[in-house]
mmCIF file of C-alpha atoms and ligand atoms in Angstrom:
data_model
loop_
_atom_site.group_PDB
_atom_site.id
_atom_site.type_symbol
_atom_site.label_atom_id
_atom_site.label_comp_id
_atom_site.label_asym_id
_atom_site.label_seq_id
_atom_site.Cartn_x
_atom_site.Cartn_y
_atom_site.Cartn_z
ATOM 1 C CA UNK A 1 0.000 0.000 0.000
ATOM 2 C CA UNK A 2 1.605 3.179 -0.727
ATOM 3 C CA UNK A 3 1.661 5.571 1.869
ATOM 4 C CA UNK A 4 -0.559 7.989 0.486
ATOM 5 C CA UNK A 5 -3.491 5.516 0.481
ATOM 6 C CA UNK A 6 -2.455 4.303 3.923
ATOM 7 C CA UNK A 7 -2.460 7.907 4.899
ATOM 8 C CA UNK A 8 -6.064 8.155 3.523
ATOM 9 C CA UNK A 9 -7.094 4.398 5.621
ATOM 10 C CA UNK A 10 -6.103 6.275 8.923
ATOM 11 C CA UNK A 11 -7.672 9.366 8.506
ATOM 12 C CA UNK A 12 -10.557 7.565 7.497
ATOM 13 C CA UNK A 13 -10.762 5.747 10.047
ATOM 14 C CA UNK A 14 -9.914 8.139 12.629
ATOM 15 C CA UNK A 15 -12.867 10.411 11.086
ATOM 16 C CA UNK A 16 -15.655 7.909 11.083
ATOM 17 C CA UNK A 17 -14.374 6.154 14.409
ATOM 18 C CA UNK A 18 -14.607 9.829 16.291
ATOM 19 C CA UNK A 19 -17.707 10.661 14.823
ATOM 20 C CA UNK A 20 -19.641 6.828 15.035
ATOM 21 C CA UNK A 21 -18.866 3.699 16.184
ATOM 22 C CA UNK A 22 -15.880 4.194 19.160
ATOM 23 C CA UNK A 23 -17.717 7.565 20.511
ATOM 24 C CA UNK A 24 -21.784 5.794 20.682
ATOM 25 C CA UNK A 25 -21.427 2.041 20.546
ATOM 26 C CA UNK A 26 -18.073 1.120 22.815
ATOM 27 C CA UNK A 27 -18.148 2.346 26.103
ATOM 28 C CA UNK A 28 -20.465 4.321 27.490
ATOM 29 C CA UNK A 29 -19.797 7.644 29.403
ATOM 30 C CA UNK A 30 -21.241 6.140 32.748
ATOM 31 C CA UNK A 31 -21.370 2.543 34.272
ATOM 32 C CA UNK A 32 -24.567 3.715 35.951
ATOM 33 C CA UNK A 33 -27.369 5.501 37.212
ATOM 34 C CA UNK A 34 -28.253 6.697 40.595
ATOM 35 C CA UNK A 35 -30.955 8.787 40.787
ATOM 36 C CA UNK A 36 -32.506 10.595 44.970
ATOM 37 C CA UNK A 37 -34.844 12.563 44.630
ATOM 38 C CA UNK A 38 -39.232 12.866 44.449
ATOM 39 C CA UNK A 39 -42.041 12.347 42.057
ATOM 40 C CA UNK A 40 -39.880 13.757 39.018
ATOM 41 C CA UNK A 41 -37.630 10.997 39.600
ATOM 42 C CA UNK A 42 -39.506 7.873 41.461
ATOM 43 C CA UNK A 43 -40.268 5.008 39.421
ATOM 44 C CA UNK A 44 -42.518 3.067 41.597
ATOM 45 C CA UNK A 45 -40.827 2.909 45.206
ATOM 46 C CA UNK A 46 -43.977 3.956 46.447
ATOM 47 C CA UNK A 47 -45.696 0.785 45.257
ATOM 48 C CA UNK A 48 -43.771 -0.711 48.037
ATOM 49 C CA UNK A 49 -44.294 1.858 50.844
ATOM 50 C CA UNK A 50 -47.338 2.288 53.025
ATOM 51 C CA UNK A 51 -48.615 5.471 51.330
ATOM 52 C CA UNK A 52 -51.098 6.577 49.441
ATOM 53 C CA UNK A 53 -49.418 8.553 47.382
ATOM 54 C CA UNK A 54 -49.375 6.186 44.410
ATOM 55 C CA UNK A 55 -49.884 6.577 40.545
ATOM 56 C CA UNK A 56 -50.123 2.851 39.946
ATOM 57 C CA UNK A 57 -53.159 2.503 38.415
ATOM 58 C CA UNK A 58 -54.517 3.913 35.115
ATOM 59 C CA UNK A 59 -54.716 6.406 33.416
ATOM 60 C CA UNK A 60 -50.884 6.971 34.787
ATOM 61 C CA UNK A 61 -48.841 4.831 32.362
ATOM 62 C CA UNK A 62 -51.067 5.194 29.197
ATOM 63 C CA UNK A 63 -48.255 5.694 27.077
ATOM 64 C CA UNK A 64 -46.127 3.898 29.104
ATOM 65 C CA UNK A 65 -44.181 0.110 27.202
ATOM 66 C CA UNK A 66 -47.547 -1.839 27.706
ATOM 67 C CA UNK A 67 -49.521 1.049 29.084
ATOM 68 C CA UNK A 68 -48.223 -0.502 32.463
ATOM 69 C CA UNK A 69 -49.091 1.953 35.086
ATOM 70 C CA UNK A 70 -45.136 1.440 37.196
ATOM 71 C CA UNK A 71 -45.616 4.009 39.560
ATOM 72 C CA UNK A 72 -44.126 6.911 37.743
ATOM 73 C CA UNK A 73 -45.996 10.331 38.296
ATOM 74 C CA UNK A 74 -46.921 10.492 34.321
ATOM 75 C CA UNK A 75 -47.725 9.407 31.465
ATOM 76 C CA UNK A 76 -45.047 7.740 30.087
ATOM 77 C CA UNK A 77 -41.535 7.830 30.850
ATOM 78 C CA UNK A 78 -39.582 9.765 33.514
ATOM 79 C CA UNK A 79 -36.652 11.732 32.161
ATOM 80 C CA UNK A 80 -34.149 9.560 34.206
ATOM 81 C CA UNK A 81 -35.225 7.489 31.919
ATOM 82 C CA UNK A 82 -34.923 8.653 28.571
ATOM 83 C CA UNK A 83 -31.812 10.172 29.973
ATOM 84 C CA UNK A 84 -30.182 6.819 30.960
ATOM 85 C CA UNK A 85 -31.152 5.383 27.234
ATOM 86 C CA UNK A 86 -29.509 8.457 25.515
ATOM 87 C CA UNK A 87 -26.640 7.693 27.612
ATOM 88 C CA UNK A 88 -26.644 4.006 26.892
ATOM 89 C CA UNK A 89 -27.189 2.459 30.185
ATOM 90 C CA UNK A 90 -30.705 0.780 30.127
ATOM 91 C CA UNK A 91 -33.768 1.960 28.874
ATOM 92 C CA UNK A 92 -35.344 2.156 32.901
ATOM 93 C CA UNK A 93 -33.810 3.027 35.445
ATOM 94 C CA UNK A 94 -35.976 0.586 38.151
ATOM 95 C CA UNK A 95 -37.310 1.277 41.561
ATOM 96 C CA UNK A 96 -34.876 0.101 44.193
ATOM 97 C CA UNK A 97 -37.772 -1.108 46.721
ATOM 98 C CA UNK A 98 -39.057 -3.503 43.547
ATOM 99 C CA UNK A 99 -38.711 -7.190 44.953
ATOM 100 C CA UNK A 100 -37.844 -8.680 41.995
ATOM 101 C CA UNK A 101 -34.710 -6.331 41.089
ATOM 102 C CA UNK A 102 -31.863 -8.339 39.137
ATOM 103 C CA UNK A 103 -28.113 -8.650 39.962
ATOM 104 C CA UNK A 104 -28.319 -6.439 36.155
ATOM 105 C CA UNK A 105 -30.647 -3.941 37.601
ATOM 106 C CA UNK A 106 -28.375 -3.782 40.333
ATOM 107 C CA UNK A 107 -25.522 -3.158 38.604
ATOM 108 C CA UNK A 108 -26.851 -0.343 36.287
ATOM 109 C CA UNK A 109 -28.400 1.737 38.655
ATOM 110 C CA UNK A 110 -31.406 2.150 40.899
ATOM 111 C CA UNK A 111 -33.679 5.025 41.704
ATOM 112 C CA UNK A 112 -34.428 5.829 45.329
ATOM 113 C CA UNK A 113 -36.286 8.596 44.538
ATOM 114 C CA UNK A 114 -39.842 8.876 46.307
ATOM 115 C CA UNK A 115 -43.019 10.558 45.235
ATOM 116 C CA UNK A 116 -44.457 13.748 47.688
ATOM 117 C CA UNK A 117 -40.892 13.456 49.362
ATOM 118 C CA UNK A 118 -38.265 16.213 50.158
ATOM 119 C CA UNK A 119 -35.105 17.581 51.249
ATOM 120 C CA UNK A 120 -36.541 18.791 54.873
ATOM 121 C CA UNK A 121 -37.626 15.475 56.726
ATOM 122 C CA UNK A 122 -40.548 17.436 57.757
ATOM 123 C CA UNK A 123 -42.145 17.606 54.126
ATOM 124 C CA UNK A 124 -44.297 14.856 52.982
ATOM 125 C CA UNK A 125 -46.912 15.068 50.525
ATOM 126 C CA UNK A 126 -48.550 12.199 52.121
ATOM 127 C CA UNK A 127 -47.607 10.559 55.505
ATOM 128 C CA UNK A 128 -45.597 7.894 54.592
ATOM 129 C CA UNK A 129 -43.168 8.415 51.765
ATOM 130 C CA UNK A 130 -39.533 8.499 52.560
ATOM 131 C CA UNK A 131 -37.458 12.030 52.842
ATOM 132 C CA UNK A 132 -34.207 12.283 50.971
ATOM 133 C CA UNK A 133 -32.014 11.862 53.633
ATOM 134 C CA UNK A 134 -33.046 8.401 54.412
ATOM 135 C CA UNK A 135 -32.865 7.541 50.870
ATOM 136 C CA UNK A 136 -29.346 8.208 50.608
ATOM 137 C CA UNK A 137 -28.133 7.194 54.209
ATOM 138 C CA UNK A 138 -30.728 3.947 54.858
ATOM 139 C CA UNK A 139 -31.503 2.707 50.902
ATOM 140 C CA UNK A 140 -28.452 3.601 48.810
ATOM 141 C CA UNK A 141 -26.444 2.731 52.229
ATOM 142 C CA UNK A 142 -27.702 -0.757 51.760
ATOM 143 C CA UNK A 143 -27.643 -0.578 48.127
ATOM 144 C CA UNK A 144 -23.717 -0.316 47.712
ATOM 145 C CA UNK A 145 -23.609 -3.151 50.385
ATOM 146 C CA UNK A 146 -26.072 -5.419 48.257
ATOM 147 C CA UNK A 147 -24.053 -4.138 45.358
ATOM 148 C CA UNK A 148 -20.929 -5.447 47.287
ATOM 149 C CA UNK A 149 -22.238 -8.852 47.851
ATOM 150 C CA UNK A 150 -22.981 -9.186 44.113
ATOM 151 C CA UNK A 151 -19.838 -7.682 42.221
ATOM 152 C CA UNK A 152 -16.811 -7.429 44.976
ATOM 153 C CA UNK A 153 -15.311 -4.407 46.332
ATOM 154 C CA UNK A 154 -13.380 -3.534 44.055
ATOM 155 C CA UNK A 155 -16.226 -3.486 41.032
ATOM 156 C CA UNK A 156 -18.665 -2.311 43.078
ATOM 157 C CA UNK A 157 -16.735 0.887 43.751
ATOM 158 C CA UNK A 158 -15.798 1.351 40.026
ATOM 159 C CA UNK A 159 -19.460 1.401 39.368
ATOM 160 C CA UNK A 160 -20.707 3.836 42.150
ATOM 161 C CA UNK A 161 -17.549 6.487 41.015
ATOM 162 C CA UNK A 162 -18.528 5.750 37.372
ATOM 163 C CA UNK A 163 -22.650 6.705 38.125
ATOM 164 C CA UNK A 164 -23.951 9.348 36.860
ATOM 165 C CA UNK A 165 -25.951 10.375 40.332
ATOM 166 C CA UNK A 166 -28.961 12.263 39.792
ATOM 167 C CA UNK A 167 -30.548 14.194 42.561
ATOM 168 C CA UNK A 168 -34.103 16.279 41.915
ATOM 169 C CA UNK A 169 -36.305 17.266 44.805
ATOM 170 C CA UNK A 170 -36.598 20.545 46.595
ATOM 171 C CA UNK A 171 -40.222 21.211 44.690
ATOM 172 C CA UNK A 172 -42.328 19.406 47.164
ATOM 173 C CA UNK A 173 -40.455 21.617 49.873
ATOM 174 C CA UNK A 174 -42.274 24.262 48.525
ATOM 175 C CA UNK A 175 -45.470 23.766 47.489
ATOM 176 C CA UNK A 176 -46.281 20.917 50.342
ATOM 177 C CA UNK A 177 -44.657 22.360 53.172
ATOM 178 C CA UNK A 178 -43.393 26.370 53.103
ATOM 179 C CA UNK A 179 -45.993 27.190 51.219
ATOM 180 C CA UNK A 180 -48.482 25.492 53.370
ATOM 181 C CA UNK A 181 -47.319 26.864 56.916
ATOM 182 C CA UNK A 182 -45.125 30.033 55.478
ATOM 183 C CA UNK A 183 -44.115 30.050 59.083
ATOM 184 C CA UNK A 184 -40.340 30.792 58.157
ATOM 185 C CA UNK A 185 -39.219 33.385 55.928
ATOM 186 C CA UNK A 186 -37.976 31.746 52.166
ATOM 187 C CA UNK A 187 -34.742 32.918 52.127
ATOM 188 C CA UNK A 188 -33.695 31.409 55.144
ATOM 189 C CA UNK A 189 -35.567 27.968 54.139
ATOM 190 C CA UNK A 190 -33.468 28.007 50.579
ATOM 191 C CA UNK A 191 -30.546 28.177 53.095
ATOM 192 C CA UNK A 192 -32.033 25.415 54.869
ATOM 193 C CA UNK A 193 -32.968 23.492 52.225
ATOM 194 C CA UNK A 194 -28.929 23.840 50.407
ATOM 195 C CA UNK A 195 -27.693 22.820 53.498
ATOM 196 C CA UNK A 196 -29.630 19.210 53.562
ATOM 197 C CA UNK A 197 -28.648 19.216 49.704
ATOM 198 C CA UNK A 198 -25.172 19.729 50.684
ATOM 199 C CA UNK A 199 -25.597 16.954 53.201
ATOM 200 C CA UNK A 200 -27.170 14.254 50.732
ATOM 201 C CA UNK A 201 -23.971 15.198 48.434
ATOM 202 C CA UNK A 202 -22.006 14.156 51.447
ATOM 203 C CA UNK A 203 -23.529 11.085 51.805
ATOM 204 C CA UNK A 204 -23.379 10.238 48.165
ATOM 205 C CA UNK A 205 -19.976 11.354 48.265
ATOM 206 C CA UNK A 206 -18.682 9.284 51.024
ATOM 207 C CA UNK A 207 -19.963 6.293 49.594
ATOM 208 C CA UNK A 208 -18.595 6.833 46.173
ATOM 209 C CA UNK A 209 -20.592 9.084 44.435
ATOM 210 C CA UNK A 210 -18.538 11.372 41.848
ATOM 211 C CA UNK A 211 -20.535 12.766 39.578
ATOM 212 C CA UNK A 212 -23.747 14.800 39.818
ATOM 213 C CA UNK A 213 -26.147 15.848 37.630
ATOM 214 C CA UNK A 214 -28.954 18.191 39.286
ATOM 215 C CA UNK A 215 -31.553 19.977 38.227
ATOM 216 C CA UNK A 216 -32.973 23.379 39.430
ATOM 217 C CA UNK A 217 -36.182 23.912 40.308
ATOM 218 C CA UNK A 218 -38.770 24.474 37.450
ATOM 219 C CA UNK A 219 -40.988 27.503 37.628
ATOM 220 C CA UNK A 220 -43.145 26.502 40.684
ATOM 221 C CA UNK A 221 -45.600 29.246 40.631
ATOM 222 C CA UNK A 222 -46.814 27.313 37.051
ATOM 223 C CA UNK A 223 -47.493 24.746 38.508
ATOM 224 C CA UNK A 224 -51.514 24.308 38.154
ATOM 225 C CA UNK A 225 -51.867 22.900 41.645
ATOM 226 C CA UNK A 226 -50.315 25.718 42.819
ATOM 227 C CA UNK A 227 -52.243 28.207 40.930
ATOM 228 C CA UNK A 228 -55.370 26.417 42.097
ATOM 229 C CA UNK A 229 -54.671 26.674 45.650
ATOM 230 C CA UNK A 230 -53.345 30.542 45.501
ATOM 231 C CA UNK A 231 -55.859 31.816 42.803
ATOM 232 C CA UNK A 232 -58.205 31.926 40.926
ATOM 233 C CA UNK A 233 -56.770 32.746 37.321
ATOM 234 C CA UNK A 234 -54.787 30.433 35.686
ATOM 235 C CA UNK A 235 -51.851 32.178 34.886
ATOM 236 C CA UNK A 236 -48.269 31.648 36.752
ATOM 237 C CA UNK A 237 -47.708 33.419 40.043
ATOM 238 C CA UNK A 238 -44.457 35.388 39.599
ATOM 239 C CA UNK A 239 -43.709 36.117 43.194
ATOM 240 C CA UNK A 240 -43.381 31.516 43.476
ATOM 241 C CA UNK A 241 -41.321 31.900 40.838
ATOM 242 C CA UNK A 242 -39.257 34.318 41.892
ATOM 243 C CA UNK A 243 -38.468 31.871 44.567
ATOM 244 C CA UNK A 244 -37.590 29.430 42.916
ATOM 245 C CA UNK A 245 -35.734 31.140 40.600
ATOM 246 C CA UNK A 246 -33.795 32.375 43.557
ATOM 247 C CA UNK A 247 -33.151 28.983 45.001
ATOM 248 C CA UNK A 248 -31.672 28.001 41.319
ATOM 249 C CA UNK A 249 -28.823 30.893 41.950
ATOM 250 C CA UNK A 250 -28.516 29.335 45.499
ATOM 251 C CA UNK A 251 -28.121 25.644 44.267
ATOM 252 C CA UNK A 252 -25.549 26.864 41.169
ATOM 253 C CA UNK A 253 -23.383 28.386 43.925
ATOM 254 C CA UNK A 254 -23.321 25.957 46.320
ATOM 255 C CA UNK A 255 -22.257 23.174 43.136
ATOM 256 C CA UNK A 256 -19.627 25.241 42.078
ATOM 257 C CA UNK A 257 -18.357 25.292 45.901
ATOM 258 C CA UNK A 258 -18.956 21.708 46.158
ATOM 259 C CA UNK A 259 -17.041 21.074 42.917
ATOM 260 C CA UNK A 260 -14.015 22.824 44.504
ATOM 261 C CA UNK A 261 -13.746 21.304 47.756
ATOM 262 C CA UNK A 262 -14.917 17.930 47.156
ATOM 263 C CA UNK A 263 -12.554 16.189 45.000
ATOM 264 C CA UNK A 264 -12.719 14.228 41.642
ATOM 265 C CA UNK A 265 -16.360 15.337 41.719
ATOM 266 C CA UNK A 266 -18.397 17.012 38.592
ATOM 267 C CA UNK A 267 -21.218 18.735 39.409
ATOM 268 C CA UNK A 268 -23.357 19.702 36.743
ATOM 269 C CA UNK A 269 -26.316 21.989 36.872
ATOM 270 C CA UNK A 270 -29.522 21.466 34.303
ATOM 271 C CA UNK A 271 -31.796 24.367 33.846
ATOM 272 C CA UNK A 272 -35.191 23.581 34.123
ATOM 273 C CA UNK A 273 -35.776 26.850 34.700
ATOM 274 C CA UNK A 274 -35.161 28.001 32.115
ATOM 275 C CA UNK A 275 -36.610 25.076 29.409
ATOM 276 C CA UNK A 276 -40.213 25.121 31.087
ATOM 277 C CA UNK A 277 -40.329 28.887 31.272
ATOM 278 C CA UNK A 278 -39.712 28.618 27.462
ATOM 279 C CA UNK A 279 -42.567 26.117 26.927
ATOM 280 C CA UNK A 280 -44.836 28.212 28.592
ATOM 281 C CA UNK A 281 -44.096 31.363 27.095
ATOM 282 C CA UNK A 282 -43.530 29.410 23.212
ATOM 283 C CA UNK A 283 -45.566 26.337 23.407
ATOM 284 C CA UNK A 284 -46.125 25.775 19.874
ATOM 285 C CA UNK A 285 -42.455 25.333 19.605
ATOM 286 C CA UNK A 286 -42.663 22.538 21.199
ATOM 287 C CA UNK A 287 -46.214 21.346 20.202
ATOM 288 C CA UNK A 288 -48.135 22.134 22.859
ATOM 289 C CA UNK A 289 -51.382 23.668 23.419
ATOM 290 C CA UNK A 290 -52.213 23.239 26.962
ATOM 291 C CA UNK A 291 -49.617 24.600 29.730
ATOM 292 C CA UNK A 292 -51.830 25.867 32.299
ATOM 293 C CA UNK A 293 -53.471 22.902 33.927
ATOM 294 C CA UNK A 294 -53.209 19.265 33.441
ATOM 295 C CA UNK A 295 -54.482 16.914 31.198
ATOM 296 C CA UNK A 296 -56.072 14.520 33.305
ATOM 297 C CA UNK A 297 -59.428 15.435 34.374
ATOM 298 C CA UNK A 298 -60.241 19.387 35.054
ATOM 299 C CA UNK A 299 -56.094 19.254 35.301
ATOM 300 C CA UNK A 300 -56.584 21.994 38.163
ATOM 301 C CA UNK A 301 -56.455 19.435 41.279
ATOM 302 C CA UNK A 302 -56.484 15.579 39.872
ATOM 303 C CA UNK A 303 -53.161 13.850 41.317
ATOM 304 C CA UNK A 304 -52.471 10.950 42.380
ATOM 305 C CA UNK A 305 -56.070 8.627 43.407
ATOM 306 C CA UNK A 306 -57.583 11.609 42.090
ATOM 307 C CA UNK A 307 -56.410 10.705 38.923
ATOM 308 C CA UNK A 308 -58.086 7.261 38.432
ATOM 309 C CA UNK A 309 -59.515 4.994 36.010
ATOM 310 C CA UNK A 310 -62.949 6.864 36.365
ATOM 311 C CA UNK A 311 -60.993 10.493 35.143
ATOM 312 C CA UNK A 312 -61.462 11.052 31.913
ATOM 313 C CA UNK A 313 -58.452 12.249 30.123
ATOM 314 C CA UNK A 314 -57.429 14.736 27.029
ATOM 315 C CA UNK A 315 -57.152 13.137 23.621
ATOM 316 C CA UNK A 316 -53.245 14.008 22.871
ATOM 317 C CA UNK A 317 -50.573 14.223 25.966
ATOM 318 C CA UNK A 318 -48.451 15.569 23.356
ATOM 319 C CA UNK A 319 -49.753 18.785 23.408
ATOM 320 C CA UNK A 320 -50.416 19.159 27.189
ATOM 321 C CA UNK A 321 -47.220 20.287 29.199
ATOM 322 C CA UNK A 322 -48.760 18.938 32.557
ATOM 323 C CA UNK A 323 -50.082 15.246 32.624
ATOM 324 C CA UNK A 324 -51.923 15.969 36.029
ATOM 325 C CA UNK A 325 -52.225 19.054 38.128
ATOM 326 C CA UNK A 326 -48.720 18.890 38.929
ATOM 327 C CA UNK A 327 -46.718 16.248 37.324
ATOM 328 C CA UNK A 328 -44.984 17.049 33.817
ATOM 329 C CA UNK A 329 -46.305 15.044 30.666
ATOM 330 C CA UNK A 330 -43.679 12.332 29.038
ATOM 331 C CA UNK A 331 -43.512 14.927 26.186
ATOM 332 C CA UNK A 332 -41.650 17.539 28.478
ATOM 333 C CA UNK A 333 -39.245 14.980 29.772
ATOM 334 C CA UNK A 334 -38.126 14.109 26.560
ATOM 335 C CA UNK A 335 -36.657 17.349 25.946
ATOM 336 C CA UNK A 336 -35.894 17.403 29.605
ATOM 337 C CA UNK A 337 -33.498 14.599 29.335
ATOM 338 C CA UNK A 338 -31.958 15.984 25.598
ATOM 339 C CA UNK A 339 -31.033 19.690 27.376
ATOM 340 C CA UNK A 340 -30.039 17.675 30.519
ATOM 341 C CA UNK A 341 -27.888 14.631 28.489
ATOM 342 C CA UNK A 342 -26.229 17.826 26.038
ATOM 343 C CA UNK A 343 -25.299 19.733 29.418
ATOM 344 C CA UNK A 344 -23.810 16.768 30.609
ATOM 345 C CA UNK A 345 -21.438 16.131 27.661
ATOM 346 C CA UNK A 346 -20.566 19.306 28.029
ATOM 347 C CA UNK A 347 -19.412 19.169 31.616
ATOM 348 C CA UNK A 348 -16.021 19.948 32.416
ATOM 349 C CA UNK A 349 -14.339 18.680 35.777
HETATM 350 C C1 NAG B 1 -50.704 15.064 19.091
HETATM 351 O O1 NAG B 1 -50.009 16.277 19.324
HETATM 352 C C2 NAG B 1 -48.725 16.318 18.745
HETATM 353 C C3 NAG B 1 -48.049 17.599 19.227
HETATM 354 O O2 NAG B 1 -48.816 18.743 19.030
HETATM 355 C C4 NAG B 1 -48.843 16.241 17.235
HETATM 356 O O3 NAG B 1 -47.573 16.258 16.643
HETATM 357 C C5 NAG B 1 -49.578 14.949 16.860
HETATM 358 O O4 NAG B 1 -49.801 14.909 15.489
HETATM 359 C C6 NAG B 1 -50.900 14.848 17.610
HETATM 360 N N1 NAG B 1 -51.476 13.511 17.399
HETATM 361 C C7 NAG B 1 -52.734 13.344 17.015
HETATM 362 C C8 NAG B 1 -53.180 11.935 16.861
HETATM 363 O O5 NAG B 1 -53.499 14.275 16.806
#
């Protein structure tokens, strides 16, 4: 072969390989997923709880594989979800309190994440469900252990520093416990709040944990619960948002700090924010037609059992941005989980 041609061979090859085949199919960029966090996030633990803040039972699921309702707050899939196929780890990312979880499901990643919980012990949508602290120092606690048992040391820690660890609560903080009592003043419960984040990150830190993908708060006062319980019109309330919007500045702080004192960690921040704002102010960008309440029932209060078989529901989820009266439609997570999985492979330790 002259050297020209072999020239061209390499370059060739260097081209398609970078582009194809060694970047998608060979190894992916995590071993696997670890998701804390609430409703946004849980893909069934709740089935296995004593609460009744369940969605396993139709219309939840419609559009789920099999219209099988799992558990998950919507209609379809979570983000974590999509988010760990784009990724190529496993098309669902499985409910760690599921009896019948595999040495596989083990090994790819669990979600601990529980509906109506939060980052203050004290918030609960519904008595019952299980606060983010215990989920990360009871349940992923025993979860590396288990993990342990099944791989070896040695793998098992490869894994948890190789997981891509998502954490998304702080919503239900708000709307099902300041919001409710408003016996503190905000700014000081943001504070609060950070400073149990900051703790979870700990835990997840000291067991492994290395990299951190975390959301900020979406705009809260949108929410059509929330406008239902503060108002009558249905249009956002700007003074919730403001909130949250200042908790989001909070959060990206404290991950930067974290990122500097905590080492090998990379924390990256995903703007919510910022996407949902954007569907509500241009929803036929994104096809919808419906952002102000949600699509099952009246989509002002229906949630959880109030959502049932006997609610009827809208003829396209695809063009409602809420499925219920506060749960997100599978259409938003699907762009969820492409802003969050392009901010991710654009992180930078
Ligand atoms: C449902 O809505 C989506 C988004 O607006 C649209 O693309 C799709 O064609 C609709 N499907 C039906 C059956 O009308």
């Amino acid at each position: 072969m002259s050297s020209n041609l072999l020239f061209f061979f390499i370059f060739f090859f260097v081209i398609v390989c970078a582009r194809t085949v060694c970047n998608a199919a060979t190894i992916p960029k995590y071993t696997a997923m670890i998701v804390i966090g609430d409703s946004t996030v849980d893909p069934g633990n709740n089935n296995f709880i004593p609460t009744l803040f369940r969605s396993n039972f139709i219309p939840y699921g419609q559009d789920f594989p099999n219209h099988i309702p799992s558990g998950r707050f919507t209609n379809g899939k979570l983000v974590t979800d999509i988010l760990a196929a784009l990724f190529g780890i496993k098309e669902l990312v499985p409910a760690y309190l599921n009896p019948r979880l595999s040495n596989d499901d083990l090994r790819t990643g669990v979600s601990f994440a529980s509906a109506g919980s939060g980052l203050d012990d004290l918030t609960e949508a519904e008595g019952g469900v299980i606060p983010v602290s215990k989920q990360t120092q009871i349940y992923f606690k025993a979860y590396k252990e288990r993990l342990i048992t099944v791989v070896g040391d040695k793998e098992a820690n490869r894994i948890v520093s190789g997981a891509l660890v998502v954490i998304s609560a702080g919503t239900n903080d708000l709307v099902f416990n300041f919001y409710r009592k408003e016996s503190s003043i905000i700014s000081q419960y943001q504070d609060f709040l950070l400073e149990k984040l900051r703790d979870r990150i700990q835990d997840l830190y000291n067991l492994g944990g290395r990299t951190f993908g975390i959301p900020g708060l979406g705009p809260v006062g949108c929410i059509p619960l929330v406008m239902t319980l503060k108002l009558k019109a249905r249009v956002c309330l700007e003074d919730v948002n403001a909130d949250a919007s200042l908790f989001n500045t909070k959060l990206q702080k404290l991950l930067h700090k974290l990122q500097a004192t905590l080492p090998g960690t990379i924390f990256t921040y995903v703007d919510l924010y910022g996407l949902i704002s954007d569907m509500i102010k241009n929803p036929q960008k994104y096809g919808f037609t419906v952002t102000n309440r949600g699509c099952c029932g009246s989509g002002l209060l229906e949630l959880g059992p109030l959502c049932n078989a006997l609610t009827p529901t809208c003829s396209n989820t695809s063009q409602f941005l809420f499925w219920d009266a506060v749960h997100p439609s599978e259409a938003v997570y699907k762009v969820a989980a492409k802003l969050a999985f392009d901010t991710l492979q654009n992180a930078k330790p």
